[in-house]
PDB file of C-alpha atoms in Angstrom:
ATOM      1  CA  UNK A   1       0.000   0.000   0.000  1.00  0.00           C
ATOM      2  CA  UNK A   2       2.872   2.455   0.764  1.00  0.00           C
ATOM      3  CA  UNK A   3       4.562   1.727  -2.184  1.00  0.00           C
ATOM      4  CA  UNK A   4       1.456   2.304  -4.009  1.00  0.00           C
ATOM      5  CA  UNK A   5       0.820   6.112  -2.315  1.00  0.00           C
ATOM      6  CA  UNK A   6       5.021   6.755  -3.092  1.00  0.00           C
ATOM      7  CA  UNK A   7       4.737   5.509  -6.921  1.00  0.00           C
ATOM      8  CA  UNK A   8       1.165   7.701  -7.580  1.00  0.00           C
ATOM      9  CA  UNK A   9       3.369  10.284  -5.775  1.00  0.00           C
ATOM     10  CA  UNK A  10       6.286   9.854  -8.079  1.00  0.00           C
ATOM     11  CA  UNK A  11       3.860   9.609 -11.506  1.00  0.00           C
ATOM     12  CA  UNK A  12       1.995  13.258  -9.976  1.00  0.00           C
ATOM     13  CA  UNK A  13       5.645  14.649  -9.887  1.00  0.00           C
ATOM     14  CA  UNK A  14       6.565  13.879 -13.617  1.00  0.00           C
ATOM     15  CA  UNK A  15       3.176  15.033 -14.396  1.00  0.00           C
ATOM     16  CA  UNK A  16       3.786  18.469 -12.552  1.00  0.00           C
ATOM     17  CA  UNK A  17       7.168  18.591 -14.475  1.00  0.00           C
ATOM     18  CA  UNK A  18       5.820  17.660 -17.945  1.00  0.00           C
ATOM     19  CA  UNK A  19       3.362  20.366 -17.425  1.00  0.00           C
ATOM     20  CA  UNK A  20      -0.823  19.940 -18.422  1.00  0.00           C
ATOM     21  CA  UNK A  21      -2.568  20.005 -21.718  1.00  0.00           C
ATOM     22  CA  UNK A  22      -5.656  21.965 -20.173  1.00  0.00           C
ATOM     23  CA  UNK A  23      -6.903  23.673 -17.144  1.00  0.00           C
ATOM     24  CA  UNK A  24      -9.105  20.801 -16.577  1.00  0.00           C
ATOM     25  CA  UNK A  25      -5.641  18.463 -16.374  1.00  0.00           C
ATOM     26  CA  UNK A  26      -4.402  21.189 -13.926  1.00  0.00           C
ATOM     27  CA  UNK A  27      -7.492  20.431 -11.742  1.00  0.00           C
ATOM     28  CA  UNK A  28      -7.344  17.206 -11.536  1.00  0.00           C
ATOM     29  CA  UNK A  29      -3.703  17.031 -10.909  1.00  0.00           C
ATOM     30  CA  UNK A  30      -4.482  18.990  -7.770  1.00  0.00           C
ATOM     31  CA  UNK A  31      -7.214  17.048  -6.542  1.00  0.00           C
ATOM     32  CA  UNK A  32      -4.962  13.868  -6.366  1.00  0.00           C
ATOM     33  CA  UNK A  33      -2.098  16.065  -4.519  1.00  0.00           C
ATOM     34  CA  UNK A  34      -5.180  16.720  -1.695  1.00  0.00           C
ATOM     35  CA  UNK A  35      -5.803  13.090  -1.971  1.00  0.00           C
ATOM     36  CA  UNK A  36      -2.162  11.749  -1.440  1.00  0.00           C
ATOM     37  CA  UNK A  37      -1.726  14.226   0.949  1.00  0.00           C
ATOM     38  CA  UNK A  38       0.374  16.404  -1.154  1.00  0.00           C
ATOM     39  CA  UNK A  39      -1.438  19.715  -0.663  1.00  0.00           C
ATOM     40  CA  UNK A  40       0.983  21.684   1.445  1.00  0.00           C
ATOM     41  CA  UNK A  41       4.569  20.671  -0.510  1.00  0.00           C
ATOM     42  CA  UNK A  42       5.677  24.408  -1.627  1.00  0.00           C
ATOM     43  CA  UNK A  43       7.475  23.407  -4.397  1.00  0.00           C
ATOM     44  CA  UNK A  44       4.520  21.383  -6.289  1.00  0.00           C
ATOM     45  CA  UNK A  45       2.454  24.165  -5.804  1.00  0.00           C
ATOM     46  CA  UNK A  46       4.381  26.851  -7.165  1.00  0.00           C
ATOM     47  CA  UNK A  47       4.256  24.810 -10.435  1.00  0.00           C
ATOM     48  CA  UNK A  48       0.750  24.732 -10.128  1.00  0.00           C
ATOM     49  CA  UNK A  49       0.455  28.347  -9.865  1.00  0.00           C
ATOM     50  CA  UNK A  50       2.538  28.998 -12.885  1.00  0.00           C
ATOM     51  CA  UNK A  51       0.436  26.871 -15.031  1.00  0.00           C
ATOM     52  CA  UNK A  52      -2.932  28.886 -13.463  1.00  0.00           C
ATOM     53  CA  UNK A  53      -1.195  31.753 -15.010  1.00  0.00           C
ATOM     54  CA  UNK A  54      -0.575  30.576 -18.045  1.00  0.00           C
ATOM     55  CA  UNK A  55      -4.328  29.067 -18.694  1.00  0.00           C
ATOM     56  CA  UNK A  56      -4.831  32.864 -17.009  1.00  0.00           C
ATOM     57  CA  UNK A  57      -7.181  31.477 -14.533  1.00  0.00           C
ATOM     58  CA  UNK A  58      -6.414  33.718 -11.898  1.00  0.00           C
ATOM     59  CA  UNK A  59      -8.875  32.996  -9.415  1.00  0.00           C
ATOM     60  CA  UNK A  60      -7.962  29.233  -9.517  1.00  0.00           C
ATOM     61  CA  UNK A  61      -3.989  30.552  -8.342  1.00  0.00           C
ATOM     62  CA  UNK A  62      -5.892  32.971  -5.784  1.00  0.00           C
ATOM     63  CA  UNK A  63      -7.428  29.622  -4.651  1.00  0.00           C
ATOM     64  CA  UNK A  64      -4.342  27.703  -4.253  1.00  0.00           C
ATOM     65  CA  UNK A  65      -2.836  30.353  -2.722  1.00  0.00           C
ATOM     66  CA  UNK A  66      -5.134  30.909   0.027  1.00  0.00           C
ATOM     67  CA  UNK A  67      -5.493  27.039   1.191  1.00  0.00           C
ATOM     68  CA  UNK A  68      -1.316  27.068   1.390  1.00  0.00           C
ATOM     69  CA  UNK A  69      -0.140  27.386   5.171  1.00  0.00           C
ATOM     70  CA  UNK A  70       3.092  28.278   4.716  1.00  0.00           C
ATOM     71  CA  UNK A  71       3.763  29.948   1.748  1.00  0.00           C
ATOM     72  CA  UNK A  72       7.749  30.451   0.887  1.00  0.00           C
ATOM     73  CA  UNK A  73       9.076  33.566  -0.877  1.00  0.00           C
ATOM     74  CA  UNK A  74       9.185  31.262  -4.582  1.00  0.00           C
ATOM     75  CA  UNK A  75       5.365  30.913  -4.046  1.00  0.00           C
ATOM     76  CA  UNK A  76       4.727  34.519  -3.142  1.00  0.00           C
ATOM     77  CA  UNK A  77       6.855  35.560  -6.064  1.00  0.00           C
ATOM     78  CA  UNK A  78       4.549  33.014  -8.749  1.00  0.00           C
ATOM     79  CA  UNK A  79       1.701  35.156  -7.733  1.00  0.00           C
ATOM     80  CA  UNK A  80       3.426  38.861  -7.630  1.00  0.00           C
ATOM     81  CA  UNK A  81       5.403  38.001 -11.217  1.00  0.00           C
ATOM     82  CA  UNK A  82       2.012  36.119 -12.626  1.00  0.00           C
ATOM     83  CA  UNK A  83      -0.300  38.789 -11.533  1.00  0.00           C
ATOM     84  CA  UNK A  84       1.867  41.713 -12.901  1.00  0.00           C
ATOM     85  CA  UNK A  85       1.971  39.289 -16.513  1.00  0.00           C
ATOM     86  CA  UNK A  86      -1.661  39.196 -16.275  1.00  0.00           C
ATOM     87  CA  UNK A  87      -1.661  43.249 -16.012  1.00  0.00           C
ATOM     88  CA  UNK A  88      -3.777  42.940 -12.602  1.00  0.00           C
ATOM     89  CA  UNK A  89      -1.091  45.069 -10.883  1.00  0.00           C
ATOM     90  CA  UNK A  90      -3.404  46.400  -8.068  1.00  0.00           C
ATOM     91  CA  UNK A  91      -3.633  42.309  -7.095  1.00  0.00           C
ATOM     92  CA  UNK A  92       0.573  41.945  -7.492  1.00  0.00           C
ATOM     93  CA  UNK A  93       1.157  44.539  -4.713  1.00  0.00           C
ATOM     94  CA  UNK A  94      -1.565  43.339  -2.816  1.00  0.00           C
ATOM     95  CA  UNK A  95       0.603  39.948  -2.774  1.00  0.00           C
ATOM     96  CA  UNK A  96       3.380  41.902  -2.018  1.00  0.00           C
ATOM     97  CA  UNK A  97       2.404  43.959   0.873  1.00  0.00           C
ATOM     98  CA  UNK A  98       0.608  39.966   2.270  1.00  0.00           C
ATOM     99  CA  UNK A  99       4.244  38.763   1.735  1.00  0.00           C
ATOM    100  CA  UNK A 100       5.470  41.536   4.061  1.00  0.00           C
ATOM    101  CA  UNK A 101       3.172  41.410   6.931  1.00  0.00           C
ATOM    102  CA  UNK A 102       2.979  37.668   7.199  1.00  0.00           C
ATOM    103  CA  UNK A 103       7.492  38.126   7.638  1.00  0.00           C
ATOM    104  CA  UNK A 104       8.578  36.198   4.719  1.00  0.00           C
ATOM    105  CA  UNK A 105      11.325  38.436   2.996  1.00  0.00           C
ATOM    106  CA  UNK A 106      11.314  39.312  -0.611  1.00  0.00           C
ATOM    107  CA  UNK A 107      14.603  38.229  -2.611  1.00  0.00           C
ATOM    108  CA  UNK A 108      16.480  39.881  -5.782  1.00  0.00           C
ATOM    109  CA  UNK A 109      13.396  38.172  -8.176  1.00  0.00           C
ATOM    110  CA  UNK A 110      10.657  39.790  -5.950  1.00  0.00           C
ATOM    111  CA  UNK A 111      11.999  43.453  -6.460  1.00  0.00           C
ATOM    112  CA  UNK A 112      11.744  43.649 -10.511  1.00  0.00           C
ATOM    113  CA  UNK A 113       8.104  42.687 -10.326  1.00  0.00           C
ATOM    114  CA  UNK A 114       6.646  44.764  -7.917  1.00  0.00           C
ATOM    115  CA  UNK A 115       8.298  47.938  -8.852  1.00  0.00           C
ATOM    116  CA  UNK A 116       7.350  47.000 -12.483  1.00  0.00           C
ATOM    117  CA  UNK A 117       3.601  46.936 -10.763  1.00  0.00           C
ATOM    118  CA  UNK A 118       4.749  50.293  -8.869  1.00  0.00           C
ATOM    119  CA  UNK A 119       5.567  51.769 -12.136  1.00  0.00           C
ATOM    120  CA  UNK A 120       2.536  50.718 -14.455  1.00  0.00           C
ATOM    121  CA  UNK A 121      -0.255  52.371 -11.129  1.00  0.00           C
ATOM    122  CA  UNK A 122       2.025  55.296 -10.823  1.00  0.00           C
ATOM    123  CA  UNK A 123       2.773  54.141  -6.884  1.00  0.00           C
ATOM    124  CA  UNK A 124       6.041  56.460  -7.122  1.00  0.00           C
ATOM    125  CA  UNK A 125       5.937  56.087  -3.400  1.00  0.00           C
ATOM    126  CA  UNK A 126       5.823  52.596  -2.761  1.00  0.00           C
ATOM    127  CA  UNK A 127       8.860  52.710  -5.531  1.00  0.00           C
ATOM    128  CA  UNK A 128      10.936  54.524  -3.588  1.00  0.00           C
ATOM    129  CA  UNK A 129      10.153  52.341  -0.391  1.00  0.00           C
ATOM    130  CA  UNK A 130      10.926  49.303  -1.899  1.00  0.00           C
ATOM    131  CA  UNK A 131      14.453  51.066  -3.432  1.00  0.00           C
ATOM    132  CA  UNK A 132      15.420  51.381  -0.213  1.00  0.00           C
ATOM    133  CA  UNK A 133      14.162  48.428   1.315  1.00  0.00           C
ATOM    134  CA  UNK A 134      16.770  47.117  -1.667  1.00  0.00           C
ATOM    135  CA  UNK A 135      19.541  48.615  -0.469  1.00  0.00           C
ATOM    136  CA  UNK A 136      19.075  47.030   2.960  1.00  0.00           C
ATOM    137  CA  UNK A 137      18.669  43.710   2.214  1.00  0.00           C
ATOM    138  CA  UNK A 138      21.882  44.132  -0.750  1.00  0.00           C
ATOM    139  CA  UNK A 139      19.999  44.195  -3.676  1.00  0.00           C
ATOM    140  CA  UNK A 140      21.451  47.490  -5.033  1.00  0.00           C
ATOM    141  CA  UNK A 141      23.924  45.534  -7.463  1.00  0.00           C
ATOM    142  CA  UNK A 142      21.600  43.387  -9.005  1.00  0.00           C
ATOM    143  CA  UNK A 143      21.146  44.355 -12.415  1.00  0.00           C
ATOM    144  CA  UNK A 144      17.533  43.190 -12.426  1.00  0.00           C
ATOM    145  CA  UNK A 145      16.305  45.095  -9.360  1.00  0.00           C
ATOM    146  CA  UNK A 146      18.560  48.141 -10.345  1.00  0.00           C
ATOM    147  CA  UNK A 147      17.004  47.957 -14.373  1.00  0.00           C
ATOM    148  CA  UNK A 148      13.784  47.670 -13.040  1.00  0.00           C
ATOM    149  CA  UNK A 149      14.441  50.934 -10.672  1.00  0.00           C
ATOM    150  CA  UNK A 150      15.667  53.044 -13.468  1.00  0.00           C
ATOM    151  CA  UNK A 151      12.806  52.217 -15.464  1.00  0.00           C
ATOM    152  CA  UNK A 152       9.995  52.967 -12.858  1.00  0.00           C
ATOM    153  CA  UNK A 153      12.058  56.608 -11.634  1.00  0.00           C
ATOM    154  CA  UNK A 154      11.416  57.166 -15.420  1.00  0.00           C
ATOM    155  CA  UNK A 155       8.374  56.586 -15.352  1.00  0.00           C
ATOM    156  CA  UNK A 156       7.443  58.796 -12.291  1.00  0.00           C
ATOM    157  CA  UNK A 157       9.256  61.628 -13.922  1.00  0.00           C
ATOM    158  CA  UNK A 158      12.420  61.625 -11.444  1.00  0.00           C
ATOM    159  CA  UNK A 159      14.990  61.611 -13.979  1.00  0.00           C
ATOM    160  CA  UNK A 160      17.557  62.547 -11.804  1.00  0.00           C
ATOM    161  CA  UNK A 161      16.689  59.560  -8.840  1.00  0.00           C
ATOM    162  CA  UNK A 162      17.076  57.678 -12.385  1.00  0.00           C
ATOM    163  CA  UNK A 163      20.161  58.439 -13.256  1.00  0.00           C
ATOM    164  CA  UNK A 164      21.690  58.110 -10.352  1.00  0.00           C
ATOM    165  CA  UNK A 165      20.611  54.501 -10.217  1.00  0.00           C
ATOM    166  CA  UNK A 166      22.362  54.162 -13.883  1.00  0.00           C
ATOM    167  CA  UNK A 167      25.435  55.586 -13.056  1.00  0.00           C
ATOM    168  CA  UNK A 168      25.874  53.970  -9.636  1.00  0.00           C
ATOM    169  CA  UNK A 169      25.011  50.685 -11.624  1.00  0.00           C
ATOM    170  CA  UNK A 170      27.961  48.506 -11.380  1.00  0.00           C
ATOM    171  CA  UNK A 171      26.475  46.181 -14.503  1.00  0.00           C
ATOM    172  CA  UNK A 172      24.801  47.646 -17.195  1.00  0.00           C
ATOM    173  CA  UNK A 173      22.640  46.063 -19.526  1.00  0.00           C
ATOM    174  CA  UNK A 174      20.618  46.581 -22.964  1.00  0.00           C
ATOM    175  CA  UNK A 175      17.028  47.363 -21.036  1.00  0.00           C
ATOM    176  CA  UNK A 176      19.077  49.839 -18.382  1.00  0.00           C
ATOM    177  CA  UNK A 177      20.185  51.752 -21.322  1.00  0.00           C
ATOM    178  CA  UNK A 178      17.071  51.758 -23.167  1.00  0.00           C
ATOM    179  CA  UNK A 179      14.849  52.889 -20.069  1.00  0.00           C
ATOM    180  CA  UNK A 180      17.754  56.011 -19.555  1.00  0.00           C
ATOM    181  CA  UNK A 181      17.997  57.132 -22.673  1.00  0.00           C
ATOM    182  CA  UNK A 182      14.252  57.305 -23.228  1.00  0.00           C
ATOM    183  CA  UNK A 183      13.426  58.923 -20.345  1.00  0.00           C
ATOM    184  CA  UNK A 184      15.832  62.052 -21.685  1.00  0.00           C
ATOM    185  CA  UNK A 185      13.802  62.096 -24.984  1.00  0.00           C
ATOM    186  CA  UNK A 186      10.792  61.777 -23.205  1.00  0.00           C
ATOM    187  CA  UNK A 187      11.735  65.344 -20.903  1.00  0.00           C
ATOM    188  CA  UNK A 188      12.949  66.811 -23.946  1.00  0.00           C
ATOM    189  CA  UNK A 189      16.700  66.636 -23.217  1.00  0.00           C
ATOM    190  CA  UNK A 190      17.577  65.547 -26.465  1.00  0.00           C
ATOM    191  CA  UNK A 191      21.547  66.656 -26.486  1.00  0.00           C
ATOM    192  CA  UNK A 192      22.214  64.097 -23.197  1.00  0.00           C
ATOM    193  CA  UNK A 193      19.964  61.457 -25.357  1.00  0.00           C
ATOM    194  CA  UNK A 194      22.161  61.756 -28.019  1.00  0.00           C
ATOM    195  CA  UNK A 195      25.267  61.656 -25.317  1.00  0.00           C
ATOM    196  CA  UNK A 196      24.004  58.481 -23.444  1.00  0.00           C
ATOM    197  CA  UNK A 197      23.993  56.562 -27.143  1.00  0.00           C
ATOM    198  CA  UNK A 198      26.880  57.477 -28.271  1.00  0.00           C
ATOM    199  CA  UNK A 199      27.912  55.526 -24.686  1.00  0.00           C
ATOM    200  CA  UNK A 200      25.359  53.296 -25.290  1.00  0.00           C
ATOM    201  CA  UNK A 201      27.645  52.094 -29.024  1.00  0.00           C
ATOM    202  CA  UNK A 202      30.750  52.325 -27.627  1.00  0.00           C
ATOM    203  CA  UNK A 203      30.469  49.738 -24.914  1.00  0.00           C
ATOM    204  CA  UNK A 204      29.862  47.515 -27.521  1.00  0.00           C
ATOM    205  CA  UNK A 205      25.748  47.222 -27.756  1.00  0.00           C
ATOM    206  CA  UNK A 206      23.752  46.283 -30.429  1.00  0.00           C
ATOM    207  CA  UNK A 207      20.811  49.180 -30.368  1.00  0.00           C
ATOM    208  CA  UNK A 208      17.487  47.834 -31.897  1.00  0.00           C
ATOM    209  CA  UNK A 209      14.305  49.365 -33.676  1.00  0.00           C
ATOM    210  CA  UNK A 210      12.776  50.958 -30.303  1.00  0.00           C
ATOM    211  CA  UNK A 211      15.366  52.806 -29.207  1.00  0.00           C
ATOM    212  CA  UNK A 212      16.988  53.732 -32.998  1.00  0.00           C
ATOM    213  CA  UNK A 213      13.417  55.127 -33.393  1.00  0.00           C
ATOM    214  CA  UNK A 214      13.563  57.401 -30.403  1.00  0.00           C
ATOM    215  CA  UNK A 215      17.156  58.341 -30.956  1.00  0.00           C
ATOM    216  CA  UNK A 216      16.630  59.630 -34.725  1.00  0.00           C
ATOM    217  CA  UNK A 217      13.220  61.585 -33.614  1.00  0.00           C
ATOM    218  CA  UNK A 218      15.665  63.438 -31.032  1.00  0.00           C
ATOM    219  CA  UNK A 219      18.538  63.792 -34.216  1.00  0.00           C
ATOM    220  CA  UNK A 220      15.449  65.387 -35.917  1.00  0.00           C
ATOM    221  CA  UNK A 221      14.396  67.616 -32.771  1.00  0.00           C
ATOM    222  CA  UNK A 222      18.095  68.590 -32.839  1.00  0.00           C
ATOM    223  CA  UNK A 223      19.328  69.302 -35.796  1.00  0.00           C
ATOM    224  CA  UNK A 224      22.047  66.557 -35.155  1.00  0.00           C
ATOM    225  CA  UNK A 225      22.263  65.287 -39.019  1.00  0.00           C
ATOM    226  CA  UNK A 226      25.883  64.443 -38.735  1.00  0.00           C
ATOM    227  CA  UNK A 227      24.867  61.934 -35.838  1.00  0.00           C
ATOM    228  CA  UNK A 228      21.791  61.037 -37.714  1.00  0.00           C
ATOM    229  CA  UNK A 229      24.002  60.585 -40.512  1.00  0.00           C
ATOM    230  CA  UNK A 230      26.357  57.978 -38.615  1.00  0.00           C
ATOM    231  CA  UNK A 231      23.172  56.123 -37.274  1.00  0.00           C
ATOM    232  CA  UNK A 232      21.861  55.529 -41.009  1.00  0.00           C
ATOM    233  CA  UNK A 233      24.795  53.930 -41.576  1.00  0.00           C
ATOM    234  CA  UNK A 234      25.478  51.863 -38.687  1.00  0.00           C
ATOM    235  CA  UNK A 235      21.739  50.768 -39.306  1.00  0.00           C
ATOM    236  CA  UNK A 236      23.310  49.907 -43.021  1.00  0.00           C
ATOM    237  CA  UNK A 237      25.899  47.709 -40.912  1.00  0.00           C
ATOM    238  CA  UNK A 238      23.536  46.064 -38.878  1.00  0.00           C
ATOM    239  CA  UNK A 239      20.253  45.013 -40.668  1.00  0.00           C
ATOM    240  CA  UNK A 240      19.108  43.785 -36.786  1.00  0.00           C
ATOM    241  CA  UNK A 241      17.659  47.317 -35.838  1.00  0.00           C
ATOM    242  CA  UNK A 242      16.074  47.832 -39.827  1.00  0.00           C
ATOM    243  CA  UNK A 243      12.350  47.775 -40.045  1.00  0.00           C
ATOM    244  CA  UNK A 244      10.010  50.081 -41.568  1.00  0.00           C
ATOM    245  CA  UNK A 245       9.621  51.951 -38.514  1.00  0.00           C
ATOM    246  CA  UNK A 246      13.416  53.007 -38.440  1.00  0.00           C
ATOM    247  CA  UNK A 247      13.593  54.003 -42.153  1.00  0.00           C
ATOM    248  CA  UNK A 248      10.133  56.133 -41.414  1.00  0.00           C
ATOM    249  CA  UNK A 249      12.210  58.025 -38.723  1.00  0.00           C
ATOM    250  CA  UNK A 250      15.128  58.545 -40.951  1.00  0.00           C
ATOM    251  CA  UNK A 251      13.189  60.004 -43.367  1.00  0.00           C
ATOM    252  CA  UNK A 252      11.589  61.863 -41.102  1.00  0.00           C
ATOM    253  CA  UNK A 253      14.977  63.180 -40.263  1.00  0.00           C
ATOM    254  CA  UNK A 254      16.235  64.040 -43.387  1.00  0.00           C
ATOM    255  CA  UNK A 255      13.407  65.470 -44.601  1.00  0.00           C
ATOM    256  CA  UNK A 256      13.397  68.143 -41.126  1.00  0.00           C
ATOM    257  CA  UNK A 257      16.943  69.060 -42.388  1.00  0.00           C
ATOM    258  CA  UNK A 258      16.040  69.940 -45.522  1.00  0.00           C
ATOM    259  CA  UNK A 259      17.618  66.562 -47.178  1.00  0.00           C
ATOM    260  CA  UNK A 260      15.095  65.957 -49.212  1.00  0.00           C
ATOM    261  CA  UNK A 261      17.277  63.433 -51.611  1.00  0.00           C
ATOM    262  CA  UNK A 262      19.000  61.365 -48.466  1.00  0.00           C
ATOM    263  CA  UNK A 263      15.151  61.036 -47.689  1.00  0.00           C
ATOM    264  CA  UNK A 264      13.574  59.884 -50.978  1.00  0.00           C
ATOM    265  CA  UNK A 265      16.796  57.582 -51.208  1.00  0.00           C
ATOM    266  CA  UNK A 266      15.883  55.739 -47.786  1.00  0.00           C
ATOM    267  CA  UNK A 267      12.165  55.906 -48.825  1.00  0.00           C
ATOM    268  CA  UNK A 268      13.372  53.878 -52.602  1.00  0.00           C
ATOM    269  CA  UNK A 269      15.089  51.390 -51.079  1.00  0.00           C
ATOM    270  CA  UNK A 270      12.301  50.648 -47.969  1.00  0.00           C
ATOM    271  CA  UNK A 271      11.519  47.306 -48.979  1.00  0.00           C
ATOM    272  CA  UNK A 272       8.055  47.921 -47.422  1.00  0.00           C
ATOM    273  CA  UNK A 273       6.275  50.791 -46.615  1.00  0.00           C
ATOM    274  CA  UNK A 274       3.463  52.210 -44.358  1.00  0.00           C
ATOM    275  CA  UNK A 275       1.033  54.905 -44.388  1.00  0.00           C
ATOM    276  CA  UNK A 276       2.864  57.455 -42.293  1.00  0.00           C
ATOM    277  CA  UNK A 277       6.317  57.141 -45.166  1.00  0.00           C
ATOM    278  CA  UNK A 278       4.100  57.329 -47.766  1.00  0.00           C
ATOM    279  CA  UNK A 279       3.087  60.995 -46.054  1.00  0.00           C
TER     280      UNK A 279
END
């Protein structure tokens, strides 16, 4: 009989690790981890919870959740990263601010989530508590955490609280750079945009279409055609950042300088084309 209960045990494992072909698998699987007694094991669960996310039944993971008894930081973390995929951000720092009054401490992967959630509500506040609370429990070098912190002091219109994160960054990476250098096109500071790419290149990145976009509108805003100039042809180099949406904007350049052949040039060899080059 025991051997049974541990070889349905072992089968529910794979099962949990092959993942489920519908919700109504998911179900099911659980009902047999109540049955075998399997109910309160952290570490099924969480995989159960990822899966609820990814059917996006989110009251099903609410469910789980709330029969657990001692939820770990990896299950609190499912539910703060899967609510904040779903967009339900309200419900992510609700699961955050549970996690911290029941004593269970966030780690590095907590931090990116919730001040993504801070970020998309506007909760500048809670932002700048959980920076701190960062700092205190040695987060501050994580290039995660500290990405996630430029991006939401961007968002809340603290440029400076941003780039102070940035340069006190000890690791940078493609996103870090991205979220800087759009928040100074964003406030209109087009000349330290320009700066920060010119940075951004010579450490060796690989810019693509997002930020090319945004750094060519600011070229335009400028006047900078010489830099505009150089971009067009790195772009040339490096068909990665080339879409439609980049040759629009160097058109849109060229044409603001007065260029008018550099433009049609770009616009003859676009090898598709969208309403707003055609104008």
């Amino acid at each position: 009989m025991a051997s049974n209960s541990i070889s349905k045990a072992s089968e529910l494992k794979n099962c949990l690790v092959n993942g489920f072909k519908s919700f109504r698998h998911l179900k099911q699987t659980h009902a047999r981890l109540f049955r075998l007694g399997l109910d309160q094991e952290n570490h099924l669960l969480n995989t159960l919870l990822g899966y609820c996310f990814q059917f996006r039944k989110t009251n099903y993971s609410n469910l789980i959740f709330s029969h657990t008894q001692y939820p770990n930081v990896f299950l609190y973390n499912t539910m703060i990263r899967g609510f904040v995929s779903s967009n339900l951000l309200e419900d992510s720092i609700g699961y955050y601010r549970l996690m911290r009054s029941n004593g269970v401490l966030p780690n590095s992967f907590t931090c990116p989530f919730v001040l993504k959630a801070c970020a998309g509500i506007l909760d500048c506040d809670l932002g700048f508590q959980i920076h701190n609370f960062a700092i205190k429990l040695g987060f501050d070098e994580d290039v995660y955490v500290n990405t996630s912190l430029v991006s939401m002091y961007v968002t809340c219109d603290d440029l400076d609280a941003a780039r102070q994160v940035f340069d006190q960054m000890p690791e940078r990476n493609i996103v870090s750079w991205t979220a800087i250098i759009s928040g100074y096109i964003d406030a209109g500071r087009f000349q330290e945009a320009v700066g920060l790419f010119k940075s951004f290149l010579e450490m060796g990145f690989r810019p693509e279409g997002p930020i090319l976009v945004q750094i060519l509108s600011a070229c335009a805003k400028l006047g900078e055609v010489e830099t505009g100039e150089w971009i067009h042809g790195y772009i040339s180099l490096n068909a990665k950042g080339k879409n439609v949406m980049v040759d629009t904007s160097l058109i849109d350049m060229y044409a603001k300088s007065g260029q008018m052949e550099k433009a049609r040039t770009v616009f003859d060899e676009m090898p598709e084309k969208d309403v707003v080059s055609w104008t």
